[in-house]
Each structure stands twice: as structure tokens, then as C-alpha cells.
GROMACS .gro file of C-alpha atoms in nm:
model
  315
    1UNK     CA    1   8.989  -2.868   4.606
    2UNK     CA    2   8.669  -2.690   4.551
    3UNK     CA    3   8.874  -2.340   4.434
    4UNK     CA    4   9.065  -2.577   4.216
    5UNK     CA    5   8.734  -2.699   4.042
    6UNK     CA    6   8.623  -2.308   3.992
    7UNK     CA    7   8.920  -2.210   3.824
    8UNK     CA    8   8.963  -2.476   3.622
    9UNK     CA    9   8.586  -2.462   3.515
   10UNK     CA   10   8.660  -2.084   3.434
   11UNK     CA   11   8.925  -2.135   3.228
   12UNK     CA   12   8.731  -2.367   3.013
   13UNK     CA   13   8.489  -2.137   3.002
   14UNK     CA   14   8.720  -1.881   2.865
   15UNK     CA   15   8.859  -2.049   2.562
   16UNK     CA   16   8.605  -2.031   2.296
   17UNK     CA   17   8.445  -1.708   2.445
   18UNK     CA   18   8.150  -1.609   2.210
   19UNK     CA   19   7.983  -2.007   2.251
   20UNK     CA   20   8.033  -1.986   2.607
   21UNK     CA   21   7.835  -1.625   2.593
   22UNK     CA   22   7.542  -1.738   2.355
   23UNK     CA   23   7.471  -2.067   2.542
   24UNK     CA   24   7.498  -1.920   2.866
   25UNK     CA   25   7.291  -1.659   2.788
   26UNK     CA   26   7.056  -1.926   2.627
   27UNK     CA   27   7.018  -2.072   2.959
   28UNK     CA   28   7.022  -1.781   3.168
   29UNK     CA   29   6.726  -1.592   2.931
   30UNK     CA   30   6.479  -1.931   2.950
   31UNK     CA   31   6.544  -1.990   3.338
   32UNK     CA   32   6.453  -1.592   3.326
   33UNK     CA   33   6.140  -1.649   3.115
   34UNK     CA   34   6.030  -1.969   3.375
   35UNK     CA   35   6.089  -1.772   3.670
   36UNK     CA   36   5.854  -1.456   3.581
   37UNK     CA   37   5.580  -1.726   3.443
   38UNK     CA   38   5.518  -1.878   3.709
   39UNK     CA   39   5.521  -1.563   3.913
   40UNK     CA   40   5.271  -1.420   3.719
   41UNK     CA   41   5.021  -1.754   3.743
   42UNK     CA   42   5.100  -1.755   4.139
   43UNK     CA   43   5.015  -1.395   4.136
   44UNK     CA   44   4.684  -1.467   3.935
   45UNK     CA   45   4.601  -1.817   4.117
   46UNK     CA   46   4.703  -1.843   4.424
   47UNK     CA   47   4.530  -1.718   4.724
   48UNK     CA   48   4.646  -1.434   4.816
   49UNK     CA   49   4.549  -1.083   5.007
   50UNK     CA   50   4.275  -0.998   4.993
   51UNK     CA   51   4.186  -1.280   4.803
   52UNK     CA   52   4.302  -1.513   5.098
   53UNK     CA   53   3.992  -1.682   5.118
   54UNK     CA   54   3.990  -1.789   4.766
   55UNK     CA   55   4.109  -2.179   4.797
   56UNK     CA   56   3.782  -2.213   4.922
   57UNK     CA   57   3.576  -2.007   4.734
   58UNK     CA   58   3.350  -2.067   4.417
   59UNK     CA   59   3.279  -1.810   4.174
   60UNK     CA   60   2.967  -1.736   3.940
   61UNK     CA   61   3.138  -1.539   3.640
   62UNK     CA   62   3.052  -1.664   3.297
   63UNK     CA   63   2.681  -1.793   3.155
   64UNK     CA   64   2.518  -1.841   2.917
   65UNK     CA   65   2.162  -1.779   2.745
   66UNK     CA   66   2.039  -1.916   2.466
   67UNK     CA   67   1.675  -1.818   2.248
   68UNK     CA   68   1.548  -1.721   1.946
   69UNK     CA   69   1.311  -1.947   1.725
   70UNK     CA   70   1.421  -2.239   1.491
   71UNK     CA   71   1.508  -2.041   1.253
   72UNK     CA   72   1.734  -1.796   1.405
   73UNK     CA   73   1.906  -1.891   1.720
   74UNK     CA   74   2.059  -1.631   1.999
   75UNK     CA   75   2.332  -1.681   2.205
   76UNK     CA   76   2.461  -1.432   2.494
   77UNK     CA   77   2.791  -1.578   2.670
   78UNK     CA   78   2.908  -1.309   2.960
   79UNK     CA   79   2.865  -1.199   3.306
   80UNK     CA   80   2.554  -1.336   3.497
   81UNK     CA   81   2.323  -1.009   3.596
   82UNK     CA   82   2.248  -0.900   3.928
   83UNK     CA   83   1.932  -1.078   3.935
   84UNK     CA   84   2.018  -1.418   3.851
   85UNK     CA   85   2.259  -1.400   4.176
   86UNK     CA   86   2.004  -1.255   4.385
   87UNK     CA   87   1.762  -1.461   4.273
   88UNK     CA   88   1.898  -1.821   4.240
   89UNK     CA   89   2.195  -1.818   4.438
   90UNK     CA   90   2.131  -1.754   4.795
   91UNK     CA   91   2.076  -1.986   5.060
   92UNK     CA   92   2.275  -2.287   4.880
   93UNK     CA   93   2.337  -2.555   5.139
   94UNK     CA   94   2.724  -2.530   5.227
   95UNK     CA   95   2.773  -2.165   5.145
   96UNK     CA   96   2.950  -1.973   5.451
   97UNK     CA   97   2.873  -1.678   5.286
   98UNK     CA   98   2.736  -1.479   4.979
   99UNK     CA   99   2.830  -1.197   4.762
  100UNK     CA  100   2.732  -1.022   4.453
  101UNK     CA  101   2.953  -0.726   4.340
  102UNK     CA  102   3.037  -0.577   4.014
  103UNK     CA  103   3.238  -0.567   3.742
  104UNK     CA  104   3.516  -0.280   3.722
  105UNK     CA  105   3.398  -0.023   3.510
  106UNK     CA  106   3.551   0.385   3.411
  107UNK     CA  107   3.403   0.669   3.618
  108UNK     CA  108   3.527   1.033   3.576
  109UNK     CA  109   3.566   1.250   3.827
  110UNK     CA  110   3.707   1.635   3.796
  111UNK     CA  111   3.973   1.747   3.987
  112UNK     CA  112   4.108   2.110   3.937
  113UNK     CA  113   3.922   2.142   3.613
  114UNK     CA  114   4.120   1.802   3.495
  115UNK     CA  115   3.919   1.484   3.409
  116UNK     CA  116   4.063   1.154   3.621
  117UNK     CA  117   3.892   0.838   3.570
  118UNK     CA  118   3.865   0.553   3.826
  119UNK     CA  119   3.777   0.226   3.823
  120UNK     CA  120   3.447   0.196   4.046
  121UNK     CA  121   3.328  -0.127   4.143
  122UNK     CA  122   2.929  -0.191   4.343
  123UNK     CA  123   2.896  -0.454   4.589
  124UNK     CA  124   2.736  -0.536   4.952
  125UNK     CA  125   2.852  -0.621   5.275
  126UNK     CA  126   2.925  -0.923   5.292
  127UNK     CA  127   3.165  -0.887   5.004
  128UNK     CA  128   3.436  -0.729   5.296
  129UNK     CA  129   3.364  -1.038   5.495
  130UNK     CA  130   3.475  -1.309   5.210
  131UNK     CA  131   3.771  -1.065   5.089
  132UNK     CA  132   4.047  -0.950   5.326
  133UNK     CA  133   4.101  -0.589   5.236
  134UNK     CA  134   4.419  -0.407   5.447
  135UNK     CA  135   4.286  -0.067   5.539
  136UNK     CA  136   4.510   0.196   5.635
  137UNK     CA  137   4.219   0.419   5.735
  138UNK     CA  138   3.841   0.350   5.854
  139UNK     CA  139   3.678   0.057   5.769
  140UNK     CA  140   3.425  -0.112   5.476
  141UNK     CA  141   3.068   0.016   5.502
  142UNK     CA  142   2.819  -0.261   5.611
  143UNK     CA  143   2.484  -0.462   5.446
  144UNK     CA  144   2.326  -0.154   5.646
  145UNK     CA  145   2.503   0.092   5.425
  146UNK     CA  146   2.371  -0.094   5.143
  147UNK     CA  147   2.018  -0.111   5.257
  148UNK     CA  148   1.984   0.248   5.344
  149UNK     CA  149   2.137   0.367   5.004
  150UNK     CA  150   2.417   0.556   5.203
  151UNK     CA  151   2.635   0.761   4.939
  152UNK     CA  152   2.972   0.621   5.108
  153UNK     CA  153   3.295   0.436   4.940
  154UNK     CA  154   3.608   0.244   5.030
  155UNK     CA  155   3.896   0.378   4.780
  156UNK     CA  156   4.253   0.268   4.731
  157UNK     CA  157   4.636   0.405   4.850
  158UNK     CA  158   4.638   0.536   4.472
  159UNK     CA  159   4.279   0.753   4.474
  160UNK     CA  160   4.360   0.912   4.812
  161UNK     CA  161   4.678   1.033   4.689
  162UNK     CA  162   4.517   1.170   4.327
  163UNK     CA  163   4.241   1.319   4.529
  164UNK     CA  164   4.369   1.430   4.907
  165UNK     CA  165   4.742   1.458   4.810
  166UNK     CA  166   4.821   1.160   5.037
  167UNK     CA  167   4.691   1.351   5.325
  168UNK     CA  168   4.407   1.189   5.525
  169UNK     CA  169   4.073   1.077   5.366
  170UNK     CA  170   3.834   0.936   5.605
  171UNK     CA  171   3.548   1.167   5.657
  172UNK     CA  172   3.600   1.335   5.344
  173UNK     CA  173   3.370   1.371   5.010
  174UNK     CA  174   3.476   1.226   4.662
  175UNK     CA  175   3.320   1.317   4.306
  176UNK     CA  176   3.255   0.970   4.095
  177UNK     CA  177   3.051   0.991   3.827
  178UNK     CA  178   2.859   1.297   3.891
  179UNK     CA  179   2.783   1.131   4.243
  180UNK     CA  180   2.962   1.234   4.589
  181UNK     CA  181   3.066   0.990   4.840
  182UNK     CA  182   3.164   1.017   5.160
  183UNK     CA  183   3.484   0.830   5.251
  184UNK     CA  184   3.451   0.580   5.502
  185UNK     CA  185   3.767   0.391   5.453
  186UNK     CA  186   4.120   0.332   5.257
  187UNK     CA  187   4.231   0.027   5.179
  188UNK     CA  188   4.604  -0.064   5.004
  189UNK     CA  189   4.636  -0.073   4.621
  190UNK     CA  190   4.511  -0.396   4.493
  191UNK     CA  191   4.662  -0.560   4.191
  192UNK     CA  192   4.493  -0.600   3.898
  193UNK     CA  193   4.542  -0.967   3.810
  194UNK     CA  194   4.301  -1.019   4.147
  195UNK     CA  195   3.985  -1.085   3.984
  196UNK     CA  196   3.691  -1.037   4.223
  197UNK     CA  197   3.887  -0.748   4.447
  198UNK     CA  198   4.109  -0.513   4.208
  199UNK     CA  199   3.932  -0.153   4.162
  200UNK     CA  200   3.994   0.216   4.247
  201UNK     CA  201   3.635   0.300   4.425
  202UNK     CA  202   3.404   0.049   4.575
  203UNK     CA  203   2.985   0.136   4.670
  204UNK     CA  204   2.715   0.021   4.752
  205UNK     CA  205   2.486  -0.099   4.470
  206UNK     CA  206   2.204   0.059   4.606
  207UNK     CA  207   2.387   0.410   4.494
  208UNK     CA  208   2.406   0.329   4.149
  209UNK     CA  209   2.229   0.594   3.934
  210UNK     CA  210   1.977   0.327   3.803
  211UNK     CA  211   1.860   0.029   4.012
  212UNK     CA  212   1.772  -0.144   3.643
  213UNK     CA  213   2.074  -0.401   3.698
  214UNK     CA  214   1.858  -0.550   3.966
  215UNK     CA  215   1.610  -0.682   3.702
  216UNK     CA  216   1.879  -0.836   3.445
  217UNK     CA  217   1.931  -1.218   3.429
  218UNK     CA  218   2.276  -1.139   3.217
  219UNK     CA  219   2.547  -0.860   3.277
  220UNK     CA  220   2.803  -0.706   3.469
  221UNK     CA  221   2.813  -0.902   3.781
  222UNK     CA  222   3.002  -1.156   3.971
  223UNK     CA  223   2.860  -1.415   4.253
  224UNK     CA  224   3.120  -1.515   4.494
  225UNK     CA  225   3.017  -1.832   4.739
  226UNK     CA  226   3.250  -1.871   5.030
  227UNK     CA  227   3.248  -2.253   5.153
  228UNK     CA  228   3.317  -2.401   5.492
  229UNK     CA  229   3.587  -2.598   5.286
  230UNK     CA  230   3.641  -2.746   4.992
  231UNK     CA  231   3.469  -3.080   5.042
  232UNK     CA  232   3.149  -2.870   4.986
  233UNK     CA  233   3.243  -2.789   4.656
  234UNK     CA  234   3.034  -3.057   4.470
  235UNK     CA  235   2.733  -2.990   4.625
  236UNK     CA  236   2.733  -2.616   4.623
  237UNK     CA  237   2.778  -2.686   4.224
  238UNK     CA  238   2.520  -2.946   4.208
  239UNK     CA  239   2.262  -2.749   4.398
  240UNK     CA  240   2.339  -2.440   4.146
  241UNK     CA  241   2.347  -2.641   3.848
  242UNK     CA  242   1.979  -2.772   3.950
  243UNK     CA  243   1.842  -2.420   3.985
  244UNK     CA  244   1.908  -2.313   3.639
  245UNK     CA  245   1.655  -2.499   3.495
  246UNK     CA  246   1.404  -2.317   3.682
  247UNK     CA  247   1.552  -1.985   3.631
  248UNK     CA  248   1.232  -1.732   3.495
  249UNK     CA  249   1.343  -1.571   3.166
  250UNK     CA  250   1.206  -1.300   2.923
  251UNK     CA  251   1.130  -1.382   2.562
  252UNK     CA  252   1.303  -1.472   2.336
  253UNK     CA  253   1.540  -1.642   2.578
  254UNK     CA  254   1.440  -1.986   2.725
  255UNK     CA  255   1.775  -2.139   2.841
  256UNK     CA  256   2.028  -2.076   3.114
  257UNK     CA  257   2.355  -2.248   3.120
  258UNK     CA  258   2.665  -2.188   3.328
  259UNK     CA  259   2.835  -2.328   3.663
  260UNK     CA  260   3.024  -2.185   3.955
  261UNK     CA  261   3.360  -2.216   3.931
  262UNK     CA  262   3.699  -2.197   4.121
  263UNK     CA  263   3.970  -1.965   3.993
  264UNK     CA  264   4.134  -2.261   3.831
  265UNK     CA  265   3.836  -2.368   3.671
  266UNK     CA  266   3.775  -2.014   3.547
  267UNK     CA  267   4.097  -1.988   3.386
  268UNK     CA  268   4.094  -2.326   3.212
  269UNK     CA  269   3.766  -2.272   3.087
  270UNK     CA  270   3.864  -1.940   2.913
  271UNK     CA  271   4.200  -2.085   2.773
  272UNK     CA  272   3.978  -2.392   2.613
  273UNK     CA  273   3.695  -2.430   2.366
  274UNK     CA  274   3.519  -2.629   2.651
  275UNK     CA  275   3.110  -2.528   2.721
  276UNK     CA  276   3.049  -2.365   2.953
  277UNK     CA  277   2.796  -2.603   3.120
  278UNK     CA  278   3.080  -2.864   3.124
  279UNK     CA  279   3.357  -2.949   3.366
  280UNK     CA  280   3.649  -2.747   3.275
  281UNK     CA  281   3.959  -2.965   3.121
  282UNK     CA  282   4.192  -2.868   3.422
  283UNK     CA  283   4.447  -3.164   3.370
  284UNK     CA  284   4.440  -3.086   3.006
  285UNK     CA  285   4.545  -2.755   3.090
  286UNK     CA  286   4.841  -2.829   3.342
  287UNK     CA  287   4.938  -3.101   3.085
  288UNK     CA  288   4.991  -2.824   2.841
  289UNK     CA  289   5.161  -2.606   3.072
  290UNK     CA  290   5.403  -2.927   3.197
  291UNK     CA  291   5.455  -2.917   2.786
  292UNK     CA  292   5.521  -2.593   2.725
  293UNK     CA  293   5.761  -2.549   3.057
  294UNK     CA  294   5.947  -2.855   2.910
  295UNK     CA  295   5.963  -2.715   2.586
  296UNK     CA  296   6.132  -2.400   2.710
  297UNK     CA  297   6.379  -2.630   2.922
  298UNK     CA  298   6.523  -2.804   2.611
  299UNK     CA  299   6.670  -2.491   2.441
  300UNK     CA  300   6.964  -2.452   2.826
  301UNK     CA  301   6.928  -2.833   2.781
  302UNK     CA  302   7.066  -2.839   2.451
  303UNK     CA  303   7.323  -2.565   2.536
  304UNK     CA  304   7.466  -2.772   2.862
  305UNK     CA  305   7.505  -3.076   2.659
  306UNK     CA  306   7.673  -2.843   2.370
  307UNK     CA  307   7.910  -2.733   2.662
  308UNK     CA  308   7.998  -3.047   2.778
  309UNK     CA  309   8.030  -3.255   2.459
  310UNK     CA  310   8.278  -2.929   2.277
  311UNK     CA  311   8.488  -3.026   2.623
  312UNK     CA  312   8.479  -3.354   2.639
  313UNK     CA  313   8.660  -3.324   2.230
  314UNK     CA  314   8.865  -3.096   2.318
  315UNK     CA  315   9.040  -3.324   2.608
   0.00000   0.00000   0.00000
């Protein structure tokens, strides 16, 4: 019976060829478009290696700081700086653990008289302890690294191979930005839709060039607070939210604004004209992604029904 169905559905198919083609292909092309979307947000959203921990993580990534006199107001909406972190987010009750690394930015390096530029990013310890990093070789370097100022890095599948050929790289030195490190371990290409982990070269901060960062309230830095679980979300935020006010600032600023945030949060605030001192519209931003998904399903919608009502004529 059911190879009597196929055939018969086949030949139906058949008889007005070039309106079978477009609407199937109408179908096929907006299933296609669905399928890679929401790949793409899972890829971005979900927690996954080494982000693994991130379901229960908060992050400190946009602020904002507002001055100037009545007569000419300032605004500076970014990355918090290294020493608003330090300073005003440690120790919050609920808070497994803390981190403070940096954004990605270009280094060059020279390799055979050829410039190659990396992505280097700075953090500390405990930033290996939040994320789960697969390492093919060695291991991270420790809070002890980054106390003593050791001139060592973690770099990924892709750098070994540019630099060492592929061949071991553990114990060996690599130029980044006029600086040598010493590698101490190799972890597996990250992709770069992972936020707080994607980079080429990760060191301590306390080899950076310049130790200035340390005294900037705004710039180039990203707080990550690691909960016990998620029902510790709303005080962690409280508790941060109440510290701003109190947050020691440089003329002509006077304000800081901001919140931590999950991944979610982070991306719904940046696809709305929310504040950033207010909740993020989350809902408002699934609604509209239930809209457009049901937008794109009309279009095979419309094509089945085509299908079916041209059939149901011609018998």
C-alpha cells in the first residue's frame, strides 16, 4: 500500500513539472534558512566547550559613564576597565568564582621575515577554572603565573601549526608583540562566536607592556562571575548594581551605570534600544524571533497549500 502511495504521489508530482520545482524548492530553501539559524544562535547561546559553565555564569561586558557639566553632557558606553572589576566586583556574596580577562585584540609577530598577526587575549587564573579549555599539550598557567609576571601563554591548534609546523610546542618560545613567551600549553581552536573564550594567544595581564589598564574605570575588559547556580542570579545582580553608586571616578565623570548580565541578556540588550541600567526585554526578543521564524514558515506554507489545492482541481 505504502509503495502505491509513493508512486502515485510522484506521478502527481510530475505533471506540471516547473510548479512542482519552484514550490519545492520554496520549501526546501526556507526549511534550509531555519535550520542554519538556529544553529548559529545554539552555537552563540548555548553552553558549550569551553564555555560549559556558562548557564550559570553572569557577565560584566557593557557600562556606562556619564559627565560633563550642564551644558555639555558626556557619555562613554563600552567595555568596563580593569579597575572597575578589580575594584567593585570581587567578593560578591554567591560568586563561585571570579575573572577578569580581556578583550581580543591584533598582535604581530614575525615569522621568516613575514608579518602574522594573532589575536592575544590577558587574563588570570582563575579564568581556566570558570572556562573548560581542551588542551592537547601542557596546561593553563596559574594566579601564580600572574602574580610573578611570568612571560608564559596558552595558544591555539591554529598558532602552533603557523608557528611550530604542527610539531610540538610546549616548552617552546613565541614572538607576540615584540614580547616572547614561553609556551606552557595548547589548547583546541576555539570558535569565534564564543564570547569570553575565542582568541589565538592568551597571558597573563601582568605581562602587558603597560600596567596603565589597571587604573581605568572604562575599557577593554570583561568580568565573568561564576555562580553556585542560577538561583543566585538576583542577588549577585543586586549586590553589583548597589556598588556602582559608590564607584570613585575622575572628573568630569560622576556616574556609573551598567549590570551583569547572562549571555541572553547580553544579546537582547545589544539587539534593543533598551538602557543599559535596565532589565533587558528578553521575551520581547524571543517574541520577535517566534515572529520572524513564523514569517519564514508561511512562504513552504503557502507552497503546500498551492500543491494541494492545483490537485485537489485537477481530480
Amino acid at each position: 500500500m505504502l509503495k502505491n502511495y509513493i508512486k502515485m504521489a510522484l506521478k502527481v508530482l510530475v505533471r506540471r513539472k516547473f510548479f512542482t520545482a519552484i514550490s519545492l524548492f520554496g520549501v526546501g530553501f526556507t526549511l534550509m534558512v531555519l535550520l542554519v539559524a538556529s544553529a548559529m544562535i545554539d552555537h552563540l547561546l548555548a553552553p558549550l566547550p569551553p564555555e560549559v559553565n556558562l548557564d550559570r555564569t553572569l557577565m560584566v561586558s557593557r557600562m556606562m559613564m556619564e559627565g560633563g557639566t550642564e551644558e555639555r553632557q558626556s557619555v562613554w558606553i563600552g567595555d568596563p576597565g580593569y579597575k572597575l572589576l578589580d575594584a567593585y566586583c570581587r567578593e560578591i556574596p554567591g560568586v563561585e568564582k571570579f575573572s577578569i580577562c580581556s578583550t581580543n585584540h591584533d598582535v604581530a609577530s614575525f615569522l621568516d621575515g613575514e608579518k602574522v598577526v594573532s589575536k592575544l587575549r590577558r587574563t588570570d587564573g582563575p579564568y581556566w577554572e570558570i572556562l573548560d579549555f581542551s588542551f592537547i599539550e601542557g596546561s593553563p598557567y596559574t594566579a601564580e603565573d600572574e602574580k610573578q609576571a611570568n612571560m608564559v601563554a596558552v595558544i591555539n591548534e591554529a598558532t602552533r601549526h603557523r608557528f611550530f609546523g604542527g610539531e610540538p610546542a610546549e616548552g617552546r618560545f613565541i614572538e607576540a608583540d615584540g614580547q616572547s613567551y614561553r609556551v606552557v600549553g595548547v589548547v583546541e581552536n576555539v570558535s569565534i562566536t564564543r564570547l569570553s573564550a575565542y582568541s589565538d594567544i592568551w597571558a597573563p595581564h601582568s605581562t602587558a607592556r603597560s600596567q596603565a589598564f589597571r587604573k581605568e574605570p572604562m575599557g577593554g575588559h570583561l568580568g565573568l562571575m561564576m555562580a553556585a547556580s542560577r538561583d543566585d542570579f538576583p542577588a549577585i545582580k543586586a549586590e553589583f548594581t548597589s556598588r556602582l553608586p559608590h564607584v570613585e571616578l575622575t572628573e568630569p565623570w560622576h556616574t556609573m551605570k551598567g549590570q551583569t548580565m547572562t549571555m541572553m541578556e547580553t544579546a537582547a540588550l545589544q539587539m534593543s534600544d533598551s538602557e543599559i541600567d535596565k532589565e533587558p526585554p528578553v521575551y520581547l526578543v524571543i517574541l520577535m524571533g517566534i515572529g520572524v521564524v513564523a514569517a519564514f514558515l508561511f512562504l513552504p506554507t503557502v507552497n503546500l497549500v498551492s500543491i494541494n489545492l492545483s490537485r485537489i482541481i485537477e481530480r
